[in-house]
mmCIF file of C-alpha atoms in Angstrom:
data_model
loop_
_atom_site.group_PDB
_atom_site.id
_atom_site.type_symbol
_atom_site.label_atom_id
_atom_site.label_comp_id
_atom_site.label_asym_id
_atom_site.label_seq_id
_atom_site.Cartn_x
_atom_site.Cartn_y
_atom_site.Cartn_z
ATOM 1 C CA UNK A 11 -68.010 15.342 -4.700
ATOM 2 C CA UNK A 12 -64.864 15.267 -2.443
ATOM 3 C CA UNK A 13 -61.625 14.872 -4.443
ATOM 4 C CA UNK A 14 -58.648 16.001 -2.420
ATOM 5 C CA UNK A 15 -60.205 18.459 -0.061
ATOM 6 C CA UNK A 16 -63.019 19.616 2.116
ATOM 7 C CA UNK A 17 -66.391 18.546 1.658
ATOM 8 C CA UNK A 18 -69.130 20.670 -0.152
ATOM 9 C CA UNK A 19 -70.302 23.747 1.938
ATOM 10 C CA UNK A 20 -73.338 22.308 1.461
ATOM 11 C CA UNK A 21 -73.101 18.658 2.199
ATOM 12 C CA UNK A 22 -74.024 16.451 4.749
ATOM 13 C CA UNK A 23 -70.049 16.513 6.065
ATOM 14 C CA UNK A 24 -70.263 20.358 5.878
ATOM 15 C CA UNK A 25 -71.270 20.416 9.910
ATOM 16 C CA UNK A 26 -68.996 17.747 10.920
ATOM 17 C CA UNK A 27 -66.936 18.278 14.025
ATOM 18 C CA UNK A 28 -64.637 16.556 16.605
ATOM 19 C CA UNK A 29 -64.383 17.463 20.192
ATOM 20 C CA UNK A 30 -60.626 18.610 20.458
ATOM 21 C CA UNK A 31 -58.145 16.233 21.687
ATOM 22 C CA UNK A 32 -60.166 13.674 19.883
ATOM 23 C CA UNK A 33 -58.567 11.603 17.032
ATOM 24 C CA UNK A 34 -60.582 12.379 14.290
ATOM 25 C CA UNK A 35 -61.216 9.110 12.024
ATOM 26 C CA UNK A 36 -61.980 10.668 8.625
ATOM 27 C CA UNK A 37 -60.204 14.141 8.741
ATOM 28 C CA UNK A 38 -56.619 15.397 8.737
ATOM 29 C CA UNK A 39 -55.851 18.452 10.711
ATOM 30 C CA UNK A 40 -56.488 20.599 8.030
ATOM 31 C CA UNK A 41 -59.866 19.559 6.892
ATOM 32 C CA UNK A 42 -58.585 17.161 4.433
ATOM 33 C CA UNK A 43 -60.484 13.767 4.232
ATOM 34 C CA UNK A 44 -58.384 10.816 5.041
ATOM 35 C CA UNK A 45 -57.308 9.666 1.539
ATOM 36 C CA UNK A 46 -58.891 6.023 2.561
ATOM 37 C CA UNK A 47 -62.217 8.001 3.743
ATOM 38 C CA UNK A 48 -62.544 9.393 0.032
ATOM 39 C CA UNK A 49 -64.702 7.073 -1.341
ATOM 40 C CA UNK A 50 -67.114 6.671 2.144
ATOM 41 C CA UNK A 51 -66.956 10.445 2.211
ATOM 42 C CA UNK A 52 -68.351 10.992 -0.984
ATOM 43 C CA UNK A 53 -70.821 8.006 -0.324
ATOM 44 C CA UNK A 54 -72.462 10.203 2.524
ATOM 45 C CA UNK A 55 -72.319 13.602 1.094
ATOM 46 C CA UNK A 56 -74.489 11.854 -2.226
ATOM 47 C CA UNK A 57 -77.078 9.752 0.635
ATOM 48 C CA UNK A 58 -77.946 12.860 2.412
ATOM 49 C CA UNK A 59 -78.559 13.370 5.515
ATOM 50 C CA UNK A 60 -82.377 12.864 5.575
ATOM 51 C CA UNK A 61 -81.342 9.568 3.891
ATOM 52 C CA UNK A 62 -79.190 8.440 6.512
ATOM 53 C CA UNK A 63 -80.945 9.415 9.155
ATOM 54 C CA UNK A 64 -83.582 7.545 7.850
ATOM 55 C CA UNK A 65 -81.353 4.234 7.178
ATOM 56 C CA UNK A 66 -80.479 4.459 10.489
ATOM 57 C CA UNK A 67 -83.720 4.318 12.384
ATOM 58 C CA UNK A 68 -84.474 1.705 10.345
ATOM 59 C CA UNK A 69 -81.289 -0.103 11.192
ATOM 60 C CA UNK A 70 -82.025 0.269 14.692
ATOM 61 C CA UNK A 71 -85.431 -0.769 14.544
ATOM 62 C CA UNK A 72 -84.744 -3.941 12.784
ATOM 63 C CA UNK A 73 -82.157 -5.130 15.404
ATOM 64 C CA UNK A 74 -84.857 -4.048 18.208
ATOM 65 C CA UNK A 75 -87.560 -5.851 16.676
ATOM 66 C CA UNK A 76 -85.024 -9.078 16.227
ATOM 67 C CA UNK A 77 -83.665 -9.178 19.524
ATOM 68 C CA UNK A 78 -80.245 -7.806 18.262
ATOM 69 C CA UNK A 79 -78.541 -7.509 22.294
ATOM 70 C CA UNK A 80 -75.825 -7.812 24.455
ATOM 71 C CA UNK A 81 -75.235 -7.992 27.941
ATOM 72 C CA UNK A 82 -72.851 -5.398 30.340
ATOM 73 C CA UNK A 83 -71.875 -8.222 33.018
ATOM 74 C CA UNK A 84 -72.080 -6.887 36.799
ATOM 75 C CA UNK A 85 -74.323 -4.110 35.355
ATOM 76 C CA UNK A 86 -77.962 -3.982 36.850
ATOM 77 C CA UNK A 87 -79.153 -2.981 33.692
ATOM 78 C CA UNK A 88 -76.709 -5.077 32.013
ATOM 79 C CA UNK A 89 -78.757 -8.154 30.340
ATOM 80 C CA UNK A 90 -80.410 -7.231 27.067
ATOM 81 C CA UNK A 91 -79.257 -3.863 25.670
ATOM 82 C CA UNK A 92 -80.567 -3.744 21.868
ATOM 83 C CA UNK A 93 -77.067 -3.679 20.190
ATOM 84 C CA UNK A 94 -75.467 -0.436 19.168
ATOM 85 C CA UNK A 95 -74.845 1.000 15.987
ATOM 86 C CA UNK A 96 -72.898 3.243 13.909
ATOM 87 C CA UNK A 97 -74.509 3.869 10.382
ATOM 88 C CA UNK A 98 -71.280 5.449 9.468
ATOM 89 C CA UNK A 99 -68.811 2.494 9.135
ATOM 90 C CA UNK A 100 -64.966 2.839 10.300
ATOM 91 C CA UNK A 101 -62.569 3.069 7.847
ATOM 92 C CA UNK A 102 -59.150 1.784 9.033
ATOM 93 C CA UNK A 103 -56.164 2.970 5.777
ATOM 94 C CA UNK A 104 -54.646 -0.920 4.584
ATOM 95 C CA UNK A 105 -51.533 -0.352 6.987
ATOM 96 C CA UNK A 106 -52.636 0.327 9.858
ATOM 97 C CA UNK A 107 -55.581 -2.660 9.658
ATOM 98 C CA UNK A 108 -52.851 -5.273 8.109
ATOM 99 C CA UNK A 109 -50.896 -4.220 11.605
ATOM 100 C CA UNK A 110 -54.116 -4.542 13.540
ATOM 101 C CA UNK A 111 -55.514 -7.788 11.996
ATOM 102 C CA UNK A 112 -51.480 -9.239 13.270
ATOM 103 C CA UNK A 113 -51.321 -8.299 16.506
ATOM 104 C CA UNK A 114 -55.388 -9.311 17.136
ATOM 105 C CA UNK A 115 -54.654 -12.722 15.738
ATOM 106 C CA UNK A 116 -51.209 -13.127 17.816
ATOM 107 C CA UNK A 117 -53.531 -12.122 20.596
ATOM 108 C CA UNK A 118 -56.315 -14.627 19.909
ATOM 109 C CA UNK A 119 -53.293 -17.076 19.832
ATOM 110 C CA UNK A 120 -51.759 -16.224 22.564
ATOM 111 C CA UNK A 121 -55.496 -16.648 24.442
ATOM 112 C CA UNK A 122 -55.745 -20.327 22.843
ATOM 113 C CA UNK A 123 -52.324 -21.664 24.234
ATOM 114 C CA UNK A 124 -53.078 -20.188 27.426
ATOM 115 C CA UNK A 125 -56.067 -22.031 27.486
ATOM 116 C CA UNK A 126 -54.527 -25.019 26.219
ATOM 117 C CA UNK A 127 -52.111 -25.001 28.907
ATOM 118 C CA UNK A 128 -54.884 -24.400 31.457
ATOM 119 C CA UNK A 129 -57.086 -27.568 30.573
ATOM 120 C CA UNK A 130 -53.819 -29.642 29.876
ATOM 121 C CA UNK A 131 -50.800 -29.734 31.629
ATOM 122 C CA UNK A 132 -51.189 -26.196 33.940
ATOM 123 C CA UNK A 133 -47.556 -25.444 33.714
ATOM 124 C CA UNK A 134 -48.889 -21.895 34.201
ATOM 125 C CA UNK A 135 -50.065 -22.707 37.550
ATOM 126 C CA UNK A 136 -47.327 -25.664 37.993
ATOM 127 C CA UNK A 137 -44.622 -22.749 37.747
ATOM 128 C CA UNK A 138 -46.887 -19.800 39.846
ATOM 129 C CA UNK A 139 -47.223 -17.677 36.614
ATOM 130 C CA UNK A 140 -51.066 -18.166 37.535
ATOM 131 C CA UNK A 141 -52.385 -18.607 40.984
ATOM 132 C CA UNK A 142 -54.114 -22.025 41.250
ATOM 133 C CA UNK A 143 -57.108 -20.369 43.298
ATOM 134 C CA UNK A 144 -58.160 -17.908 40.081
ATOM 135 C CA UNK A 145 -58.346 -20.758 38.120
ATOM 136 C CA UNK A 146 -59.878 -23.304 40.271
ATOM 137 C CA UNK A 147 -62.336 -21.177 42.109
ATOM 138 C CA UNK A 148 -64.245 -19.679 38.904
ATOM 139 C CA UNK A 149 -67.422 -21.840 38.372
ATOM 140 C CA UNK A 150 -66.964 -21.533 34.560
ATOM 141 C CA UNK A 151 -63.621 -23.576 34.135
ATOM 142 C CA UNK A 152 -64.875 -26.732 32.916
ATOM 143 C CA UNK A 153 -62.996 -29.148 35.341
ATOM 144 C CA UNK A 154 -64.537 -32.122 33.346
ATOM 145 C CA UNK A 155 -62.704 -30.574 30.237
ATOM 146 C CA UNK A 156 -59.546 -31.573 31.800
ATOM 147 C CA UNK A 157 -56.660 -33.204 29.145
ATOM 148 C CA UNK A 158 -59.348 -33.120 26.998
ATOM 149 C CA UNK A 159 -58.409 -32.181 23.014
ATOM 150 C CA UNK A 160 -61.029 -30.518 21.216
ATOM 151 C CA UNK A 161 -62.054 -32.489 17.697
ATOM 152 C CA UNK A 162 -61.160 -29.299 16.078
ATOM 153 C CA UNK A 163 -57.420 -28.553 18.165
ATOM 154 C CA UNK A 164 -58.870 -24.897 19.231
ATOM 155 C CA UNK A 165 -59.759 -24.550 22.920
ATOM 156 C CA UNK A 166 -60.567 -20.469 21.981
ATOM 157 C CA UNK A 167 -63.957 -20.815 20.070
ATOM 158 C CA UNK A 168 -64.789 -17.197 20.283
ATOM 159 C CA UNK A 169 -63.166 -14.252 20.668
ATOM 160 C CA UNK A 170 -64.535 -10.570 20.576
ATOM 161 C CA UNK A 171 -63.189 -7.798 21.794
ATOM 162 C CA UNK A 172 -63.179 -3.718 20.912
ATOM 163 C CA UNK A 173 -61.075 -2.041 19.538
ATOM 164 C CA UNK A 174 -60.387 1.854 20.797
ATOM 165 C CA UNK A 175 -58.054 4.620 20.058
ATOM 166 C CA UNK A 176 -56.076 7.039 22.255
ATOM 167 C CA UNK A 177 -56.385 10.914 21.670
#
C-alpha cells in the first residue's frame, strides 16, 4: 500500500519509469507519488499487473468490436483508427484542473462568439481581422446558415480538443 512514499518493491509501480525530460504525471522527482495519485496508485499496485493487462485487452477489444474510431484528416490512413486508450486514467491535482476546466471553457466561448460573428454580422471580416476568402472559400461554412439563430443560442455544438503538457 503506498502512503507517503515509493511504491512496494514488489508492485506493479515497482518498474515504472519516465524517459528524462519527460513530465512525469504520477511521480515527484524523488520517487514520491503525487499526493492526488495516492489513491489511483494504490488502486494499481492491489489490480496487478496480470489484471490490468488483462482489463486492457479487453477494453480494447470491446471498442474494436463496436466500431469505437476516429479519423486523422489529410492522413491516408486517416479514416477509421479503433480509438486509443489508456487503462491508466490521468489524474490532474483540483488546482491545476479548476485552472484548466476555466481557460477550456473561456476557449470554447471564445470559439462560439467567433462563430456567432461569422454567421451574423462578420464584423471579423467587415474590419480585416479575418480574410473574407478563408471564410468564404471553405465548402463547410454553411452559407444558408446566414443570420440564422440557433433554437438553442449556441452556434459551437461540439468541441473536442487534447490536452498536452510541455517537458
Amino acid at each position: 500500500m503506498i502512503q507517503d512514499a515509493t511504491p512496494a518493491p514488489n508492485g506493479i509501480l515497482a518498474n515504472y519509469t519516465v524517459e528524462p525530460g519527460v513530465f512525469d504525471e504520477m511521480f515527484l522527482p524523488n520517487d514520491v507519488v503525487r499526493p492526488h495519485w495516492k489513491e489511483t496508485a494504490n488502486a494499481l499496485e492491489q489490480l496487478g499487473e496480470s489484471e490490468l493487462l488483462r482489463a486492457s485487452n479487453e477494453s480494447r477489444r470491446i471498442l474494436r468490436e463496436n466500431g469505437v474510431t476516429y479519423n486523422v484528416y489529410n492522413d491516408p490512413k486517416g479514416s477509421g483508427r479503433t480509438w486509443s486508450f489508456d487503462p491508466i486514467p490521468l489524474v490532474i491535482a483540483d488546482q491545476e484542473f479548476r485552472a484548466l476546466s476555466q481557460a477550456l471553457a473561456e476557449r470554447a466561448e471564445i470559439w462560439d462568439q467567433i462563430l456567432r460573428d461569422l454567421y451574423g454580422p462578420r464584423d471579423l471580416i467587415r474590419t480585416g481581422v479575418i480574410p473574407p476568402e478563408i471564410i468564404d472559400g471553405d465548402k463547410r461554412y454553411l452559407r444558408p446558415c446566414r443570420n440564422l439563430l440557433p433554437a438553442h443560442r449556441r452556434f459551437l455544438n461540439t468541441y473536442a480538443l487534447d490536452v498536452a503538457r510541455d517537458p
